[in-house]
Amino acid sequence: MRKKIVAGNWKMNLAVNEGEKLVKSILDRLPKLKENRQVVIAPPFTHLIQTYYQTESIAYLNLGAQNCYSEASGAYTGEVSAAMLSSVGVNYVILGHSERREYFNETNAMLTKKVNRALENNLEVIFCCGEPLEIRTNDTQNEYVSKQIQEGIFQLTAEQFKSISIAYEPIWAIGTGRTATTEQAQLMHAHIRSVIADKYGVDTANKVSILYGGSCKPNNAAELFACADVDGGLIGGAALKADEFLAIINAMMHS
Ligand code: PGA
């Protein structure tokens, strides 16, 4: 059975002491999860060590980062390498989030390098894809997302591909309160799985966790996670509130 994952992406929110409090409130009520159910908390870089100390003893609670640099080390002022993340206990990294693509001009070619660096350092990658509104309006979202995946991660071997999860996040649904319908999510997730099957075979495709992201909240999580090809969620806004994040974890636990 493939892994179900709920990952909280805090983005650029909360001071370290606020993050510490949030993690504490999550830990106070975090249910015990089976091995194939995982939670990831991805705070800003400055919070990673603190969050590591708070969460290290819980096997199904993973520490994630929101980005890493495409080179291994050197004169890249202000950047953080995959090896550095690994050295503070990070085991997941989110790459290719639409905000990184849009505001920081991350291209598929750059993401290929980032993914390679992450895998060299034994990080699991949550690779994000998703189309803007005009692409959805033109009904060309399948081609758009296929290209992101093919250009971003199809350099990997089948063995390396085992360290990849995908997050499908339609840009028009991120932070807008507008969620994809379960039908839209399921259709795209099935499409992504078929693109992976064409390249790596059905067996590999069936093992890849494909998360949904974009206004995933306690009131729609259970319905989304009930879709055959939706294996959890990448959560933004609702990951900043312990009650909401826990409710989404509960929905994943029972899916
Ligand atoms: P949202 O963000 O849940 O606030 O829509 C999701 C994301 O960007 O990962």
PDB file of C-alpha atoms and ligand atoms in Angstrom:
ATOM      1  CA  MET A   1       0.000   0.000   0.000  1.00  0.00           C
ATOM      2  CA  ARG A   2       1.365   3.437  -0.825  1.00  0.00           C
ATOM      3  CA  LYS A   3       2.139   6.046   1.807  1.00  0.00           C
ATOM      4  CA  LYS A   4      -0.450   8.645   2.774  1.00  0.00           C
ATOM      5  CA  ILE A   5       1.074  11.963   3.731  1.00  0.00           C
ATOM      6  CA  VAL A   6      -0.157  15.210   5.213  1.00  0.00           C
ATOM      7  CA  ALA A   7       2.512  17.894   4.879  1.00  0.00           C
ATOM      8  CA  GLY A   8       2.234  21.337   6.447  1.00  0.00           C
ATOM      9  CA  ASN A   9       3.942  24.123   4.507  1.00  0.00           C
ATOM     10  CA  TRP A  10       4.231  27.106   6.825  1.00  0.00           C
ATOM     11  CA  LYS A  11       5.623  29.320   4.043  1.00  0.00           C
ATOM     12  CA  MET A  12       7.116  32.568   5.458  1.00  0.00           C
ATOM     13  CA  ASN A  13       5.023  32.686   8.607  1.00  0.00           C
ATOM     14  CA  LEU A  14       5.589  32.643  12.395  1.00  0.00           C
ATOM     15  CA  ALA A  15       8.537  33.626  14.570  1.00  0.00           C
ATOM     16  CA  VAL A  16      10.529  30.772  16.117  1.00  0.00           C
ATOM     17  CA  ASN A  17       8.715  30.971  19.474  1.00  0.00           C
ATOM     18  CA  GLU A  18       5.341  30.970  17.701  1.00  0.00           C
ATOM     19  CA  GLY A  19       6.391  27.955  15.653  1.00  0.00           C
ATOM     20  CA  GLU A  20       7.506  26.177  18.822  1.00  0.00           C
ATOM     21  CA  LYS A  21       4.064  26.761  20.368  1.00  0.00           C
ATOM     22  CA  LEU A  22       2.289  25.532  17.258  1.00  0.00           C
ATOM     23  CA  VAL A  23       4.338  22.318  17.172  1.00  0.00           C
ATOM     24  CA  LYS A  24       3.658  21.800  20.874  1.00  0.00           C
ATOM     25  CA  SER A  25      -0.113  22.121  20.382  1.00  0.00           C
ATOM     26  CA  ILE A  26       0.044  19.671  17.470  1.00  0.00           C
ATOM     27  CA  LEU A  27       2.098  17.190  19.526  1.00  0.00           C
ATOM     28  CA  ASP A  28      -0.321  17.432  22.464  1.00  0.00           C
ATOM     29  CA  ARG A  29      -3.076  15.876  20.357  1.00  0.00           C
ATOM     30  CA  LEU A  30      -1.286  14.091  17.534  1.00  0.00           C
ATOM     31  CA  PRO A  31      -2.848  10.625  17.055  1.00  0.00           C
ATOM     32  CA  LYS A  32      -0.600   7.595  16.715  1.00  0.00           C
ATOM     33  CA  LEU A  33      -0.225   6.765  13.038  1.00  0.00           C
ATOM     34  CA  LYS A  34       0.476   3.498  11.242  1.00  0.00           C
ATOM     35  CA  GLU A  35       3.693   3.092   9.320  1.00  0.00           C
ATOM     36  CA  ASN A  36       2.177   3.978   5.947  1.00  0.00           C
ATOM     37  CA  ARG A  37       0.763   7.272   7.283  1.00  0.00           C
ATOM     38  CA  GLN A  38       3.196  10.181   7.622  1.00  0.00           C
ATOM     39  CA  VAL A  39       3.023  13.790   8.733  1.00  0.00           C
ATOM     40  CA  VAL A  40       5.558  16.368   7.564  1.00  0.00           C
ATOM     41  CA  ILE A  41       6.072  19.782   9.106  1.00  0.00           C
ATOM     42  CA  ALA A  42       7.921  22.216   6.846  1.00  0.00           C
ATOM     43  CA  PRO A  43       8.699  25.446   8.713  1.00  0.00           C
ATOM     44  CA  PRO A  44      11.101  28.172   7.523  1.00  0.00           C
ATOM     45  CA  PHE A  45      14.857  27.355   7.670  1.00  0.00           C
ATOM     46  CA  THR A  46      15.324  29.361  10.893  1.00  0.00           C
ATOM     47  CA  HIS A  47      12.902  27.036  12.738  1.00  0.00           C
ATOM     48  CA  LEU A  48      14.331  23.707  11.633  1.00  0.00           C
ATOM     49  CA  ILE A  49      16.636  22.922  14.563  1.00  0.00           C
ATOM     50  CA  GLN A  50      14.010  23.834  17.145  1.00  0.00           C
ATOM     51  CA  THR A  51      11.385  21.773  15.330  1.00  0.00           C
ATOM     52  CA  TYR A  52      13.818  18.878  15.009  1.00  0.00           C
ATOM     53  CA  TYR A  53      14.326  18.747  18.794  1.00  0.00           C
ATOM     54  CA  GLN A  54      10.573  18.849  19.329  1.00  0.00           C
ATOM     55  CA  THR A  55       9.728  16.094  16.876  1.00  0.00           C
ATOM     56  CA  GLU A  56      12.750  13.773  16.612  1.00  0.00           C
ATOM     57  CA  SER A  57      11.301  11.037  18.819  1.00  0.00           C
ATOM     58  CA  ILE A  58       8.176  10.501  16.714  1.00  0.00           C
ATOM     59  CA  ALA A  59       8.848   8.207  13.767  1.00  0.00           C
ATOM     60  CA  TYR A  60       5.815   9.246  11.702  1.00  0.00           C
ATOM     61  CA  LEU A  61       6.405  12.976  12.228  1.00  0.00           C
ATOM     62  CA  ASN A  62       8.951  14.207   9.694  1.00  0.00           C
ATOM     63  CA  LEU A  63      10.835  17.435   9.376  1.00  0.00           C
ATOM     64  CA  GLY A  64      10.592  19.140   5.991  1.00  0.00           C
ATOM     65  CA  ALA A  65      12.176  22.164   4.343  1.00  0.00           C
ATOM     66  CA  GLN A  66      10.476  24.395   1.799  1.00  0.00           C
ATOM     67  CA  ASN A  67      13.402  24.648  -0.614  1.00  0.00           C
ATOM     68  CA  CYS A  68      17.093  23.916  -1.098  1.00  0.00           C
ATOM     69  CA  TYR A  69      19.730  25.216  -3.482  1.00  0.00           C
ATOM     70  CA  SER A  70      20.684  23.578  -6.768  1.00  0.00           C
ATOM     71  CA  GLU A  71      24.450  23.443  -6.063  1.00  0.00           C
ATOM     72  CA  ALA A  72      26.219  21.361  -3.432  1.00  0.00           C
ATOM     73  CA  SER A  73      28.218  24.161  -1.747  1.00  0.00           C
ATOM     74  CA  GLY A  74      30.207  27.296  -2.449  1.00  0.00           C
ATOM     75  CA  ALA A  75      29.849  31.024  -2.987  1.00  0.00           C
ATOM     76  CA  TYR A  76      26.055  31.299  -3.125  1.00  0.00           C
ATOM     77  CA  THR A  77      25.302  33.943  -0.523  1.00  0.00           C
ATOM     78  CA  GLY A  78      21.997  33.452   1.213  1.00  0.00           C
ATOM     79  CA  GLU A  79      21.330  29.933  -0.034  1.00  0.00           C
ATOM     80  CA  VAL A  80      20.932  26.678   1.911  1.00  0.00           C
ATOM     81  CA  SER A  81      22.165  23.335   0.580  1.00  0.00           C
ATOM     82  CA  ALA A  82      20.520  19.932   0.733  1.00  0.00           C
ATOM     83  CA  ALA A  83      23.461  18.651   2.809  1.00  0.00           C
ATOM     84  CA  MET A  84      22.874  21.415   5.384  1.00  0.00           C
ATOM     85  CA  LEU A  85      19.221  20.417   5.622  1.00  0.00           C
ATOM     86  CA  SER A  86      20.156  16.815   6.092  1.00  0.00           C
ATOM     87  CA  SER A  87      22.593  17.798   8.843  1.00  0.00           C
ATOM     88  CA  VAL A  88      19.812  19.326  10.962  1.00  0.00           C
ATOM     89  CA  GLY A  89      17.596  16.252  10.697  1.00  0.00           C
ATOM     90  CA  VAL A  90      15.461  17.284   7.729  1.00  0.00           C
ATOM     91  CA  ASN A  91      14.194  14.279   5.770  1.00  0.00           C
ATOM     92  CA  TYR A  92      11.731  15.861   3.316  1.00  0.00           C
ATOM     93  CA  VAL A  93      12.109  18.862   1.030  1.00  0.00           C
ATOM     94  CA  ILE A  94       9.354  20.583  -0.941  1.00  0.00           C
ATOM     95  CA  LEU A  95      10.627  21.556  -4.399  1.00  0.00           C
ATOM     96  CA  GLY A  96       9.001  23.443  -7.245  1.00  0.00           C
ATOM     97  CA  HIS A  97       6.242  25.112  -5.272  1.00  0.00           C
ATOM     98  CA  SER A  98       4.358  27.500  -7.555  1.00  0.00           C
ATOM     99  CA  GLU A  99       5.418  30.451  -5.385  1.00  0.00           C
ATOM    100  CA  ARG A 100       9.084  29.503  -5.952  1.00  0.00           C
ATOM    101  CA  ARG A 101       8.438  29.098  -9.678  1.00  0.00           C
ATOM    102  CA  GLU A 102       6.597  32.404  -9.943  1.00  0.00           C
ATOM    103  CA  TYR A 103       8.428  34.789  -7.558  1.00  0.00           C
ATOM    104  CA  PHE A 104      11.921  33.283  -7.769  1.00  0.00           C
ATOM    105  CA  ASN A 105      11.866  32.221 -11.421  1.00  0.00           C
ATOM    106  CA  GLU A 106      12.524  28.559 -10.731  1.00  0.00           C
ATOM    107  CA  THR A 107      12.512  26.668 -14.002  1.00  0.00           C
ATOM    108  CA  ASN A 108      12.106  22.947 -14.571  1.00  0.00           C
ATOM    109  CA  ALA A 109      15.824  22.817 -15.503  1.00  0.00           C
ATOM    110  CA  MET A 110      16.792  24.356 -12.153  1.00  0.00           C
ATOM    111  CA  LEU A 111      14.420  22.032 -10.338  1.00  0.00           C
ATOM    112  CA  THR A 112      16.061  19.018 -11.940  1.00  0.00           C
ATOM    113  CA  LYS A 113      19.320  20.049 -10.260  1.00  0.00           C
ATOM    114  CA  LYS A 114      17.631  20.697  -6.921  1.00  0.00           C
ATOM    115  CA  VAL A 115      15.979  17.289  -7.017  1.00  0.00           C
ATOM    116  CA  ASN A 116      19.339  15.674  -7.770  1.00  0.00           C
ATOM    117  CA  ARG A 117      21.025  17.476  -4.846  1.00  0.00           C
ATOM    118  CA  ALA A 118      18.179  16.485  -2.521  1.00  0.00           C
ATOM    119  CA  LEU A 119      18.405  12.798  -3.467  1.00  0.00           C
ATOM    120  CA  GLU A 120      22.201  12.796  -3.114  1.00  0.00           C
ATOM    121  CA  ASN A 121      21.604  13.814   0.481  1.00  0.00           C
ATOM    122  CA  ASN A 122      18.947  11.171   1.158  1.00  0.00           C
ATOM    123  CA  LEU A 123      16.060  13.619   1.314  1.00  0.00           C
ATOM    124  CA  GLU A 124      12.574  12.630   0.227  1.00  0.00           C
ATOM    125  CA  VAL A 125      11.256  15.132  -2.312  1.00  0.00           C
ATOM    126  CA  ILE A 126       7.747  16.509  -2.497  1.00  0.00           C
ATOM    127  CA  PHE A 127       7.748  17.768  -6.079  1.00  0.00           C
ATOM    128  CA  CYS A 128       5.035  20.347  -6.761  1.00  0.00           C
ATOM    129  CA  CYS A 129       3.204  20.871 -10.012  1.00  0.00           C
ATOM    130  CA  GLY A 130       0.000  22.600 -11.007  1.00  0.00           C
ATOM    131  CA  GLU A 131      -1.475  24.929 -13.584  1.00  0.00           C
ATOM    132  CA  PRO A 132      -2.501  28.599 -13.495  1.00  0.00           C
ATOM    133  CA  LEU A 133      -6.119  29.591 -14.077  1.00  0.00           C
ATOM    134  CA  GLU A 134      -5.773  30.465 -17.778  1.00  0.00           C
ATOM    135  CA  ILE A 135      -4.419  26.990 -18.523  1.00  0.00           C
ATOM    136  CA  ARG A 136      -7.361  25.412 -16.683  1.00  0.00           C
ATOM    137  CA  THR A 137      -9.764  27.692 -18.565  1.00  0.00           C
ATOM    138  CA  ASN A 138      -8.246  26.500 -21.870  1.00  0.00           C
ATOM    139  CA  ASP A 139      -8.497  22.906 -20.693  1.00  0.00           C
ATOM    140  CA  THR A 140      -4.781  22.268 -21.353  1.00  0.00           C
ATOM    141  CA  GLN A 141      -3.890  21.442 -17.738  1.00  0.00           C
ATOM    142  CA  ASN A 142      -2.943  17.827 -18.488  1.00  0.00           C
ATOM    143  CA  GLU A 143      -0.276  18.828 -21.019  1.00  0.00           C
ATOM    144  CA  TYR A 144       0.981  21.620 -18.740  1.00  0.00           C
ATOM    145  CA  VAL A 145       1.399  19.372 -15.700  1.00  0.00           C
ATOM    146  CA  SER A 146       2.886  16.498 -17.767  1.00  0.00           C
ATOM    147  CA  LYS A 147       5.608  18.868 -18.983  1.00  0.00           C
ATOM    148  CA  GLN A 148       6.436  20.034 -15.437  1.00  0.00           C
ATOM    149  CA  ILE A 149       6.834  16.438 -14.323  1.00  0.00           C
ATOM    150  CA  GLN A 150       8.702  15.226 -17.402  1.00  0.00           C
ATOM    151  CA  GLU A 151      11.165  18.128 -17.339  1.00  0.00           C
ATOM    152  CA  GLY A 152      11.533  18.265 -13.566  1.00  0.00           C
ATOM    153  CA  ILE A 153      11.948  14.656 -12.426  1.00  0.00           C
ATOM    154  CA  PHE A 154      12.113  12.239 -15.361  1.00  0.00           C
ATOM    155  CA  GLN A 155      15.929  12.365 -15.285  1.00  0.00           C
ATOM    156  CA  LEU A 156      15.704  10.046 -12.282  1.00  0.00           C
ATOM    157  CA  THR A 157      16.220   6.300 -12.369  1.00  0.00           C
ATOM    158  CA  ALA A 158      13.350   4.064 -11.257  1.00  0.00           C
ATOM    159  CA  GLU A 159      15.279   3.422  -8.030  1.00  0.00           C
ATOM    160  CA  GLN A 160      15.654   7.172  -7.341  1.00  0.00           C
ATOM    161  CA  PHE A 161      12.015   7.730  -8.175  1.00  0.00           C
ATOM    162  CA  LYS A 162      11.111   5.851  -4.987  1.00  0.00           C
ATOM    163  CA  SER A 163      12.133   8.982  -3.037  1.00  0.00           C
ATOM    164  CA  ILE A 164       9.622  11.187  -4.861  1.00  0.00           C
ATOM    165  CA  SER A 165       6.122  12.218  -3.866  1.00  0.00           C
ATOM    166  CA  ILE A 166       4.158  14.594  -6.054  1.00  0.00           C
ATOM    167  CA  ALA A 167       1.972  17.454  -4.870  1.00  0.00           C
ATOM    168  CA  TYR A 168      -0.617  18.598  -7.392  1.00  0.00           C
ATOM    169  CA  GLU A 169      -1.503  22.178  -6.528  1.00  0.00           C
ATOM    170  CA  PRO A 170      -3.664  24.067  -9.028  1.00  0.00           C
ATOM    171  CA  ILE A 171      -2.421  27.648  -8.639  1.00  0.00           C
ATOM    172  CA  TRP A 172      -5.959  29.029  -8.771  1.00  0.00           C
ATOM    173  CA  ALA A 173      -6.731  27.073  -5.589  1.00  0.00           C
ATOM    174  CA  ILE A 174      -3.717  28.113  -3.471  1.00  0.00           C
ATOM    175  CA  GLY A 175      -4.636  30.456  -0.633  1.00  0.00           C
ATOM    176  CA  THR A 176      -7.825  31.450  -2.435  1.00  0.00           C
ATOM    177  CA  GLY A 177     -10.374  29.364  -0.569  1.00  0.00           C
ATOM    178  CA  ARG A 178     -11.294  27.880  -3.942  1.00  0.00           C
ATOM    179  CA  THR A 179     -10.597  24.132  -3.917  1.00  0.00           C
ATOM    180  CA  ALA A 180     -10.488  21.836  -6.919  1.00  0.00           C
ATOM    181  CA  THR A 181     -13.574  19.625  -6.948  1.00  0.00           C
ATOM    182  CA  THR A 182     -12.944  16.017  -6.018  1.00  0.00           C
ATOM    183  CA  GLU A 183     -13.563  15.164  -9.656  1.00  0.00           C
ATOM    184  CA  GLN A 184     -10.953  17.660 -10.904  1.00  0.00           C
ATOM    185  CA  ALA A 185      -8.445  16.435  -8.316  1.00  0.00           C
ATOM    186  CA  GLN A 186      -9.036  12.745  -9.050  1.00  0.00           C
ATOM    187  CA  LEU A 187      -8.815  13.248 -12.832  1.00  0.00           C
ATOM    188  CA  MET A 188      -5.509  15.102 -12.569  1.00  0.00           C
ATOM    189  CA  HIS A 189      -4.030  12.685 -10.034  1.00  0.00           C
ATOM    190  CA  ALA A 190      -4.948   9.739 -12.275  1.00  0.00           C
ATOM    191  CA  HIS A 191      -3.405  11.595 -15.214  1.00  0.00           C
ATOM    192  CA  ILE A 192      -0.160  12.201 -13.271  1.00  0.00           C
ATOM    193  CA  ARG A 193      -0.041   8.525 -12.318  1.00  0.00           C
ATOM    194  CA  SER A 194      -0.484   7.497 -15.956  1.00  0.00           C
ATOM    195  CA  VAL A 195       2.345   9.812 -17.072  1.00  0.00           C
ATOM    196  CA  ILE A 196       4.593   8.174 -14.453  1.00  0.00           C
ATOM    197  CA  ALA A 197       3.419   4.702 -15.541  1.00  0.00           C
ATOM    198  CA  ASP A 198       4.345   5.468 -19.173  1.00  0.00           C
ATOM    199  CA  LYS A 199       7.901   6.266 -18.125  1.00  0.00           C
ATOM    200  CA  TYR A 200       8.574   3.974 -15.150  1.00  0.00           C
ATOM    201  CA  GLY A 201       5.892   1.279 -15.395  1.00  0.00           C
ATOM    202  CA  VAL A 202       2.629   0.683 -13.570  1.00  0.00           C
ATOM    203  CA  ASP A 203       4.264  -0.802 -10.518  1.00  0.00           C
ATOM    204  CA  THR A 204       6.366   2.291  -9.787  1.00  0.00           C
ATOM    205  CA  ALA A 205       3.442   4.592 -10.601  1.00  0.00           C
ATOM    206  CA  ASN A 206       1.188   2.769  -8.166  1.00  0.00           C
ATOM    207  CA  LYS A 207       3.706   3.300  -5.384  1.00  0.00           C
ATOM    208  CA  VAL A 208       4.051   7.090  -5.789  1.00  0.00           C
ATOM    209  CA  SER A 209       2.131   9.200  -3.281  1.00  0.00           C
ATOM    210  CA  ILE A 210       0.306  12.047  -5.018  1.00  0.00           C
ATOM    211  CA  LEU A 211      -0.848  14.780  -2.638  1.00  0.00           C
ATOM    212  CA  TYR A 212      -3.437  17.442  -3.319  1.00  0.00           C
ATOM    213  CA  GLY A 213      -2.745  21.063  -2.327  1.00  0.00           C
ATOM    214  CA  GLY A 214      -4.756  24.255  -2.635  1.00  0.00           C
ATOM    215  CA  SER A 215      -7.214  25.361   0.059  1.00  0.00           C
ATOM    216  CA  CYS A 216      -7.320  21.885   1.582  1.00  0.00           C
ATOM    217  CA  LYS A 217      -9.196  22.399   4.868  1.00  0.00           C
ATOM    218  CA  PRO A 218     -10.891  20.308   7.568  1.00  0.00           C
ATOM    219  CA  ASN A 219     -14.223  20.613   5.737  1.00  0.00           C
ATOM    220  CA  ASN A 220     -12.995  19.183   2.424  1.00  0.00           C
ATOM    221  CA  ALA A 221     -10.005  16.985   3.357  1.00  0.00           C
ATOM    222  CA  ALA A 222     -11.936  13.748   3.957  1.00  0.00           C
ATOM    223  CA  GLU A 223     -13.737  14.050   0.625  1.00  0.00           C
ATOM    224  CA  LEU A 224     -10.509  14.778  -1.268  1.00  0.00           C
ATOM    225  CA  PHE A 225      -8.561  12.011   0.480  1.00  0.00           C
ATOM    226  CA  ALA A 226     -11.320   9.514  -0.370  1.00  0.00           C
ATOM    227  CA  CYS A 227     -10.428   9.823  -4.081  1.00  0.00           C
ATOM    228  CA  ALA A 228      -8.636   6.721  -5.367  1.00  0.00           C
ATOM    229  CA  ASP A 229      -5.516   8.593  -6.507  1.00  0.00           C
ATOM    230  CA  VAL A 230      -5.307  11.256  -3.794  1.00  0.00           C
ATOM    231  CA  ASP A 231      -2.824  10.122  -1.146  1.00  0.00           C
ATOM    232  CA  GLY A 232      -2.960  13.049   1.247  1.00  0.00           C
ATOM    233  CA  GLY A 233      -2.375  16.775   1.096  1.00  0.00           C
ATOM    234  CA  LEU A 234       0.108  19.629   1.072  1.00  0.00           C
ATOM    235  CA  ILE A 235      -1.427  22.140   3.423  1.00  0.00           C
ATOM    236  CA  GLY A 236      -0.679  25.878   3.570  1.00  0.00           C
ATOM    237  CA  GLY A 237      -3.002  28.126   5.569  1.00  0.00           C
ATOM    238  CA  ALA A 238      -4.599  25.344   7.611  1.00  0.00           C
ATOM    239  CA  ALA A 239      -1.155  24.082   8.711  1.00  0.00           C
ATOM    240  CA  LEU A 240      -0.735  27.233  10.794  1.00  0.00           C
ATOM    241  CA  LYS A 241      -3.620  26.320  13.095  1.00  0.00           C
ATOM    242  CA  ALA A 242      -3.191  23.244  15.296  1.00  0.00           C
ATOM    243  CA  ASP A 243      -6.920  22.388  15.310  1.00  0.00           C
ATOM    244  CA  GLU A 244      -7.215  22.558  11.541  1.00  0.00           C
ATOM    245  CA  PHE A 245      -3.986  20.696  10.857  1.00  0.00           C
ATOM    246  CA  LEU A 246      -4.957  17.945  13.315  1.00  0.00           C
ATOM    247  CA  ALA A 247      -8.405  17.622  11.729  1.00  0.00           C
ATOM    248  CA  ILE A 248      -6.754  17.154   8.328  1.00  0.00           C
ATOM    249  CA  ILE A 249      -4.359  14.563   9.801  1.00  0.00           C
ATOM    250  CA  ASN A 250      -7.390  12.753  11.211  1.00  0.00           C
ATOM    251  CA  ALA A 251      -9.035  12.762   7.786  1.00  0.00           C
ATOM    252  CA  MET A 252      -5.858  11.189   6.313  1.00  0.00           C
ATOM    253  CA  MET A 253      -5.704   8.658   9.137  1.00  0.00           C
ATOM    254  CA  HIS A 254      -9.192   7.420   8.335  1.00  0.00           C
ATOM    255  CA  SER A 255      -8.841   7.541   4.546  1.00  0.00           C
TER     256      SER A 255
HETATM  257  P1  PGA B   1      -3.141  26.721   0.917  1.00  0.00           P
HETATM  258  O1  PGA B   1      -1.652  26.502   0.358  1.00  0.00           O
HETATM  259  O2  PGA B   1      -3.508  25.459   1.661  1.00  0.00           O
HETATM  260  O3  PGA B   1      -3.032  27.916   1.815  1.00  0.00           O
HETATM  261  O4  PGA B   1      -4.020  26.943  -0.264  1.00  0.00           O
HETATM  262  C1  PGA B   1      -1.245  25.269  -0.156  1.00  0.00           C
HETATM  263  C2  PGA B   1       0.189  25.362  -0.624  1.00  0.00           C
HETATM  264  O5  PGA B   1       0.576  26.375  -1.232  1.00  0.00           O
HETATM  265  O6  PGA B   1       0.987  24.418  -0.409  1.00  0.00           O
END
